[in-house]
PDB file of C-alpha atoms and ligand atoms in Angstrom:
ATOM      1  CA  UNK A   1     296.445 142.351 145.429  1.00 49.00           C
ATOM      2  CA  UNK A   2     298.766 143.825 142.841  1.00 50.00           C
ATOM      3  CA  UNK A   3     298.202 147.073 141.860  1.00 51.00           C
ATOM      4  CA  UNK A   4     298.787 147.566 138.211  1.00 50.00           C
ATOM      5  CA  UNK A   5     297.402 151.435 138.090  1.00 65.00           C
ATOM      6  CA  UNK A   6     298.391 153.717 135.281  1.00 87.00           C
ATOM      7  CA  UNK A   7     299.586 157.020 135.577  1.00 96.00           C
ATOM      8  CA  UNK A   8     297.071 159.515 136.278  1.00 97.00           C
ATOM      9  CA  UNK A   9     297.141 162.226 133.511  1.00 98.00           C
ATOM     10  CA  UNK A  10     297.530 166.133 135.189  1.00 98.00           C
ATOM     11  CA  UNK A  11     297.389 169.432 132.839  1.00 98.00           C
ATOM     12  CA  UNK A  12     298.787 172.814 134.612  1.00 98.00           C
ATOM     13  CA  UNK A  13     298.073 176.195 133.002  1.00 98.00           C
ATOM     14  CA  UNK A  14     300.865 178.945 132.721  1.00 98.00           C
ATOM     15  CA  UNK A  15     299.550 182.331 132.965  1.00 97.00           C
ATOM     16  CA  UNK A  16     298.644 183.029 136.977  1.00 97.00           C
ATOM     17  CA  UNK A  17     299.408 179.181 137.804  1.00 98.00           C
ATOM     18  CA  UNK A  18     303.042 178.399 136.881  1.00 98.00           C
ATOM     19  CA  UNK A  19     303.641 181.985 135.484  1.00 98.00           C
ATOM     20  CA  UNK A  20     303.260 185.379 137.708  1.00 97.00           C
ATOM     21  CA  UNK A  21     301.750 187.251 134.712  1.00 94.00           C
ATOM     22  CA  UNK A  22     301.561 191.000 136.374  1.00 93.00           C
ATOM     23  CA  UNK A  23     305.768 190.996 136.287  1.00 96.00           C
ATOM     24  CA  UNK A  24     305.756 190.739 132.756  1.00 95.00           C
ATOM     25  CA  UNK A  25     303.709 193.927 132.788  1.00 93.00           C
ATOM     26  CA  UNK A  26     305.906 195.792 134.909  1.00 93.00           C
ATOM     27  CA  UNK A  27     309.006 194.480 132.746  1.00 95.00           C
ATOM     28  CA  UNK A  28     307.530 196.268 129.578  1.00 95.00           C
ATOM     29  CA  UNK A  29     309.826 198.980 128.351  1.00 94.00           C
ATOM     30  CA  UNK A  30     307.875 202.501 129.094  1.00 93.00           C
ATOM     31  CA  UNK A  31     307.267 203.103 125.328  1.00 94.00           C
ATOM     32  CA  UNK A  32     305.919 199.904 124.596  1.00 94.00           C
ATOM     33  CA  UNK A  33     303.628 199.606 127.805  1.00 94.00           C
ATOM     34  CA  UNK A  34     302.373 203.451 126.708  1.00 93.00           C
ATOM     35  CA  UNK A  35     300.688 201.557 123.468  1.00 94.00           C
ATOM     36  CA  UNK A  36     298.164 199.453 126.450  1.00 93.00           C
ATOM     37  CA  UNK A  37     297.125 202.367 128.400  1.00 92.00           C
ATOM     38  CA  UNK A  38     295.303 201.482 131.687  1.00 91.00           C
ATOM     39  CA  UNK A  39     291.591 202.096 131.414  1.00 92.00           C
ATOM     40  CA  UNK A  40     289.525 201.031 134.704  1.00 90.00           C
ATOM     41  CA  UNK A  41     292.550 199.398 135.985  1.00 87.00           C
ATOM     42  CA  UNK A  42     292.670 197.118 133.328  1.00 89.00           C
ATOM     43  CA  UNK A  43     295.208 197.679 129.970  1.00 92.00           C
ATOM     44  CA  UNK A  44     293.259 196.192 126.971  1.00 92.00           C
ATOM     45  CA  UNK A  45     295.044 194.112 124.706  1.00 93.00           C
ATOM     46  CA  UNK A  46     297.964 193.527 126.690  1.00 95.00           C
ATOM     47  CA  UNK A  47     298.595 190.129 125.848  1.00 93.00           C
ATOM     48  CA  UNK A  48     299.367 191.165 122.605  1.00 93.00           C
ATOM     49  CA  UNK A  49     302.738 193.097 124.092  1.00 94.00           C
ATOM     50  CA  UNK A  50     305.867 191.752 121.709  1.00 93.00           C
ATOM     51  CA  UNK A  51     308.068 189.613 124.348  1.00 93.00           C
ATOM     52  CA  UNK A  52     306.262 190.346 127.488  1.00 95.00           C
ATOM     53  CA  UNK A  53     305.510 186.361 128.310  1.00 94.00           C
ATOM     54  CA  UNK A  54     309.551 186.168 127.961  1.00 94.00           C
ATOM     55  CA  UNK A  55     309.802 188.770 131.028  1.00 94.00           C
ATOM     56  CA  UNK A  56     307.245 187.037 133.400  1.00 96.00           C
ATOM     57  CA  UNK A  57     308.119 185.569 136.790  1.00 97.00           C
ATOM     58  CA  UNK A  58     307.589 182.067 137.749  1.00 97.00           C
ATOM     59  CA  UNK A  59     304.215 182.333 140.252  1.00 97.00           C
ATOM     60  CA  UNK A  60     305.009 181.849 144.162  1.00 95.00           C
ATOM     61  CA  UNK A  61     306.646 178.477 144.797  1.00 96.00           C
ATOM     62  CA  UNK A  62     304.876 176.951 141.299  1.00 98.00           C
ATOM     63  CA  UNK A  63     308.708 175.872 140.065  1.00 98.00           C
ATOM     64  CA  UNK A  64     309.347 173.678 143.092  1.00 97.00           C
ATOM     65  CA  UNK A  65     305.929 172.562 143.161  1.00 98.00           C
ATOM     66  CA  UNK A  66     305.130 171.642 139.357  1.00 98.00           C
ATOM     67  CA  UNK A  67     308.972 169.590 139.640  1.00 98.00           C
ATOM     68  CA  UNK A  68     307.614 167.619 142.959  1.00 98.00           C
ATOM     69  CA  UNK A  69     304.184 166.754 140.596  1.00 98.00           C
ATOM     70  CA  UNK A  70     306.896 165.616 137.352  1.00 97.00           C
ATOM     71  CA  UNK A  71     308.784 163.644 140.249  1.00 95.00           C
ATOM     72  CA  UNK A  72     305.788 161.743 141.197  1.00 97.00           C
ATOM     73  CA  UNK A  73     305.635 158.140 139.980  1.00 96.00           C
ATOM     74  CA  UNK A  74     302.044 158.292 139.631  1.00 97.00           C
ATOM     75  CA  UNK A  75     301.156 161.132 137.429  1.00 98.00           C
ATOM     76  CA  UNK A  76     301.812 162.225 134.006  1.00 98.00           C
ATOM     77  CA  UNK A  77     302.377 166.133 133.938  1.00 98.00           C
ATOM     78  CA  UNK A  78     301.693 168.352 131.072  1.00 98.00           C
ATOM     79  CA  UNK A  79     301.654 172.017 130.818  1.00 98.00           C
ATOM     80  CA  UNK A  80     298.920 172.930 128.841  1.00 98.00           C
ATOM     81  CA  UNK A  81     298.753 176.981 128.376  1.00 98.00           C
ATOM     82  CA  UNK A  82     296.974 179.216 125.632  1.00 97.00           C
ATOM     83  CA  UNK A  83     299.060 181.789 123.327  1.00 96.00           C
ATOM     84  CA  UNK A  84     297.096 184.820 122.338  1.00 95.00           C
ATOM     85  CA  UNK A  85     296.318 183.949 118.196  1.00 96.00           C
ATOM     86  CA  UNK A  86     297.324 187.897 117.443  1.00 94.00           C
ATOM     87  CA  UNK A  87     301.060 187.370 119.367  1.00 95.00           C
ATOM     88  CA  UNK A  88     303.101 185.193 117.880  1.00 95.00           C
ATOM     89  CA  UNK A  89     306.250 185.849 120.132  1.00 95.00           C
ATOM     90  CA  UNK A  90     304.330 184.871 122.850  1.00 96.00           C
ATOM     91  CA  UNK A  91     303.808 180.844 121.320  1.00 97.00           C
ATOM     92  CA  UNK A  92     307.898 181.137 121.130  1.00 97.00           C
ATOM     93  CA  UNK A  93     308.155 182.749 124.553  1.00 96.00           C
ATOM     94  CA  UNK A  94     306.274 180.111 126.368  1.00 97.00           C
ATOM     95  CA  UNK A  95     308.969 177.342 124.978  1.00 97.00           C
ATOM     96  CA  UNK A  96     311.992 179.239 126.105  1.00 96.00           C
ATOM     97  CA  UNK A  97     310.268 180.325 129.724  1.00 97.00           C
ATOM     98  CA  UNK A  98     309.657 176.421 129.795  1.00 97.00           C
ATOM     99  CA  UNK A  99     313.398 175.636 128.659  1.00 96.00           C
ATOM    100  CA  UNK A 100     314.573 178.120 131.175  1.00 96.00           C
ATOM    101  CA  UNK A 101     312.931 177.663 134.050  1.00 97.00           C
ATOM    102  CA  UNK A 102     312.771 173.342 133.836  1.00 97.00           C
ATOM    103  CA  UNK A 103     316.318 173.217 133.035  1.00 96.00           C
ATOM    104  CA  UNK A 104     317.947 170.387 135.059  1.00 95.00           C
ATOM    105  CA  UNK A 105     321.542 171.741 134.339  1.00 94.00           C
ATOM    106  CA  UNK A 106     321.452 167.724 132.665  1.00 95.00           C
ATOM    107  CA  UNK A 107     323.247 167.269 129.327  1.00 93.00           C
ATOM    108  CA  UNK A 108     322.980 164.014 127.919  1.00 92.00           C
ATOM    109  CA  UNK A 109     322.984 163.564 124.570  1.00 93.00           C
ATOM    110  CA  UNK A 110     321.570 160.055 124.778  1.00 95.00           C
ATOM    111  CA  UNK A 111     318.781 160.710 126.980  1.00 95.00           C
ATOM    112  CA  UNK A 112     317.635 164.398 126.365  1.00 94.00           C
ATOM    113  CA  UNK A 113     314.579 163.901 128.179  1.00 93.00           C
ATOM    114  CA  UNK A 114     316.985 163.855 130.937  1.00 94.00           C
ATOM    115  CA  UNK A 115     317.430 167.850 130.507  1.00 95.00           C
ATOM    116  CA  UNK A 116     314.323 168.761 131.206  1.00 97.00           C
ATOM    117  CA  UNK A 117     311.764 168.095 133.829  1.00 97.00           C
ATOM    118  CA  UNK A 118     309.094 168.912 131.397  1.00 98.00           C
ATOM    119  CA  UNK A 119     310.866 167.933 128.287  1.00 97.00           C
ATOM    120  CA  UNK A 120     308.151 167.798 125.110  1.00 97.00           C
ATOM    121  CA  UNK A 121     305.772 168.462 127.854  1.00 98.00           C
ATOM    122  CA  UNK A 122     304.040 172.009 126.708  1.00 98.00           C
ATOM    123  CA  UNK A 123     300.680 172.010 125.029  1.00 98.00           C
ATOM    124  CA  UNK A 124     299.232 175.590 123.636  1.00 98.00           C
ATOM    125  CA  UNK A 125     296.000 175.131 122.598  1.00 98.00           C
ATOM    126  CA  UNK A 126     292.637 177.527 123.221  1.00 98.00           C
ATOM    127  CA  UNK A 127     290.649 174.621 123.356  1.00 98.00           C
ATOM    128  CA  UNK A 128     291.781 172.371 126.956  1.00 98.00           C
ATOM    129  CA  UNK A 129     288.378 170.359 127.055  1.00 98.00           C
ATOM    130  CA  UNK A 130     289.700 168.512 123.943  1.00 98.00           C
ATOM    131  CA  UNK A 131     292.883 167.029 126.072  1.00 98.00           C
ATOM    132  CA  UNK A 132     291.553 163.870 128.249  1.00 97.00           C
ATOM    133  CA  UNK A 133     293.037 163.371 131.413  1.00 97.00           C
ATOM    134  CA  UNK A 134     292.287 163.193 135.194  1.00 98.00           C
ATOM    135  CA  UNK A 135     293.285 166.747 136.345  1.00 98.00           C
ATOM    136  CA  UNK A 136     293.230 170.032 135.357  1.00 98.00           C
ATOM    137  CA  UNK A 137     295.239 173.158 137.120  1.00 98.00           C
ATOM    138  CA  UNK A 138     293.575 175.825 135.973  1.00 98.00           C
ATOM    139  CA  UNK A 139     292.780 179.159 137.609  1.00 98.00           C
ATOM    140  CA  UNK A 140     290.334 180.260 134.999  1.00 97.00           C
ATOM    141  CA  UNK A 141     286.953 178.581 132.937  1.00 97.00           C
ATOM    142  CA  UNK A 142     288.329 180.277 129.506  1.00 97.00           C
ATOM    143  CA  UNK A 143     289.642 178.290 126.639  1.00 98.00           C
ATOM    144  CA  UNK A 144     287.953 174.828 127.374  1.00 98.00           C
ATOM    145  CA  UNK A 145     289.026 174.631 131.149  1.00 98.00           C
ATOM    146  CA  UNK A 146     284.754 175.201 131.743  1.00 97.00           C
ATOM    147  CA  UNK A 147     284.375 171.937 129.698  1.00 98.00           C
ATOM    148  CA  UNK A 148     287.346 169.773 131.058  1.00 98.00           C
ATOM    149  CA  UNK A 149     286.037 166.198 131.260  1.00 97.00           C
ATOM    150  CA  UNK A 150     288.272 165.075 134.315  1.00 98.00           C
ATOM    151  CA  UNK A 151     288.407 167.327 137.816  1.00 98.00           C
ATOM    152  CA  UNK A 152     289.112 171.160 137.281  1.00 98.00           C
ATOM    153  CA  UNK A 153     291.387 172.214 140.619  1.00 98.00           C
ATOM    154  CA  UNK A 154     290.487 175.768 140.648  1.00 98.00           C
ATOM    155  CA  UNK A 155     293.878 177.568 141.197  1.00 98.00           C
ATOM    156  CA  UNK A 156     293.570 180.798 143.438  1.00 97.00           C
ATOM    157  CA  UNK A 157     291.764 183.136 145.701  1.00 97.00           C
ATOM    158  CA  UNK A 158     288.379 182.824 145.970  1.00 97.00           C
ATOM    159  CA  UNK A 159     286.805 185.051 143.278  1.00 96.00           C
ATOM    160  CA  UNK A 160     283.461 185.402 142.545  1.00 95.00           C
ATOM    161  CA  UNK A 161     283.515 186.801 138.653  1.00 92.00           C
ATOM    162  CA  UNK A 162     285.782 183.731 138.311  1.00 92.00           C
ATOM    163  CA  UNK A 163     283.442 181.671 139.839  1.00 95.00           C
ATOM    164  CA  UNK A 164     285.919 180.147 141.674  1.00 96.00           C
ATOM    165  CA  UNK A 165     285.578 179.068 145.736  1.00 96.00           C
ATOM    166  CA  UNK A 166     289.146 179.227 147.029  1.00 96.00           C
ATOM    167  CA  UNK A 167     289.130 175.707 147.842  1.00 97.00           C
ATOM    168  CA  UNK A 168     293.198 175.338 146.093  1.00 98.00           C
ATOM    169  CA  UNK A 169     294.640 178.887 146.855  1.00 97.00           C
ATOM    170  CA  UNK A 170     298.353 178.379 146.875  1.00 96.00           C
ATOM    171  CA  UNK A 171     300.330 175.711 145.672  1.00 97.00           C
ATOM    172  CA  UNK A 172     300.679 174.062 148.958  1.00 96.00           C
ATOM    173  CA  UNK A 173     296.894 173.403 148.957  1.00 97.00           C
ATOM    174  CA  UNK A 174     297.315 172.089 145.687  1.00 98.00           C
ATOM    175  CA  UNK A 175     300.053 169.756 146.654  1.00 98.00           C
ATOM    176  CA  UNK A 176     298.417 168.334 149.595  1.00 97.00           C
ATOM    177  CA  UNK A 177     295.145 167.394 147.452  1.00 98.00           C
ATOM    178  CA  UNK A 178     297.066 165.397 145.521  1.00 98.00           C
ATOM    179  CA  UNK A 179     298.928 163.832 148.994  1.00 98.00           C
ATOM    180  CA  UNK A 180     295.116 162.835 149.843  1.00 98.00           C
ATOM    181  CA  UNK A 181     294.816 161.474 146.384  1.00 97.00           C
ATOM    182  CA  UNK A 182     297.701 158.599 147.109  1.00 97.00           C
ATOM    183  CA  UNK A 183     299.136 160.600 144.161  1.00 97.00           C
ATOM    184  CA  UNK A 184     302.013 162.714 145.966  1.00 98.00           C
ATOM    185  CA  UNK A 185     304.250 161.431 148.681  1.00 97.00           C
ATOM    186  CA  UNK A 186     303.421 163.002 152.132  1.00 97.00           C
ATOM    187  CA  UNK A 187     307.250 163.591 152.907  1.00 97.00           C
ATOM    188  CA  UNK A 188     307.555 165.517 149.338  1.00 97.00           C
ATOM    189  CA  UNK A 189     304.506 167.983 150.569  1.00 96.00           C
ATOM    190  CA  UNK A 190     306.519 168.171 154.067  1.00 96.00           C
ATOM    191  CA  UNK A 191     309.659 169.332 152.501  1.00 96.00           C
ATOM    192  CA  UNK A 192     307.920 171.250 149.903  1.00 96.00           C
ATOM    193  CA  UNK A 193     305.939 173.172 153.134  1.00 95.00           C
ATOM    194  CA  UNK A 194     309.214 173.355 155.016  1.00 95.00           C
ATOM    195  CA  UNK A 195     311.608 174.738 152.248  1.00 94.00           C
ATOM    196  CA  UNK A 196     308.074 177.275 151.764  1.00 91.00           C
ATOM    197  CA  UNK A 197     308.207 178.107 155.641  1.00 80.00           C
ATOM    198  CA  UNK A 198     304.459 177.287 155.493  1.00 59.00           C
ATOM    199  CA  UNK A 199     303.952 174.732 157.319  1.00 53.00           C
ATOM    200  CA  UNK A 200     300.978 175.092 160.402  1.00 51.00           C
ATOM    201  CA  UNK A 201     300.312 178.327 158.439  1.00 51.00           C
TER     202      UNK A 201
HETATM  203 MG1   MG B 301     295.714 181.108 133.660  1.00 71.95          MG
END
């Protein structure tokens, strides 16, 4: 039998999937992090902080992973985030983390796809249950991810107010669903564990 399959469609959030949003926090100059002050552990409105998605972190071992999904011959990858409507640097900030961080060091001028491993590949929108496609990396239900027509992987801890069962806590986990799937080469999730040190963990 020949298999003729077409690539299977993934979206992956930013914020607390690809992006370790608590850095950017701490990265806030003192006078501007003053203007969110912390009430019951929580600073309101911090999303609206001018630049603070250009200080974030990546989230543990999400670059190596989200580059082993691009890699794959059988998905289609797309990072599909949501920019607070009242921060505009933060629509602008997304791009360049994206440039930044996905940079192949590849210049071709012919082939400029070629620079980046998710080249064109960034989607902000606050509604995700409008894009169609098989997966969904999400570690929240907000913006559409509740309504997502293909299968929402649940990104993190278990967490009841998030209504969310652990099942894909770290990126490993994540990796090695999609091994199951026939999506993901086992020897990619091997090196990916090894280079991790997480392997029989
Ligand atoms: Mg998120």
């Amino acid at each position: 039998m020949i298999e003729n399959r077409e690539k299977e469609i993934v979206y992956i959030d930013m914020d607390n999937v690809v992006v370790d949003f608590v850095t950017g926090i701490e990265k806030l100059p003192s006078e501007l992090l003053a203007q969110f002050p912390e009430i019951d552990g929580k600073r309101k409105g911090i999303d609206d902080a001018p630049g603070i998605f250009s200080l974030m972190d990546p989230y543990p071992d999400s670059i190596d992973a989200v580059i082993a999904l691009t890699q794959s011959t059988k998905l289609d990858v797309y990072l599909l985030s949501t920019a607070p409507w009242n921060n505009p640097s933060a629509w602008s900030d997304k791009l360049k983390w994206v440039h930044d961080k996905f940079d192949t060091g590849i210049r071709d001028e012919k082939h400029p796809e070629r620079e980046n491993h998710l080249y064109k590949r960034l989607i902000l929108s606050h509604n995700k249950h409008r894009n169609a496609g098989a997966y969904l990396i999400d570690d929240r239900l907000a913006n559409g991810a509740r309504d997502f027509k293909g299968k929402h992987i649940h990104f993190g801890e278990a967490d009841p107010l998030e209504l969310r069962d652990g099942e894909f806590p770290t990126w490993l986990s994540v990796l090695q669903f999609f091994c199951t799937k026939g999506l993901l080469e086992a020897t990619v999730v091997e090196e990916f564990a090894r280079k991790h040190k997480k392997l029989g963990e």
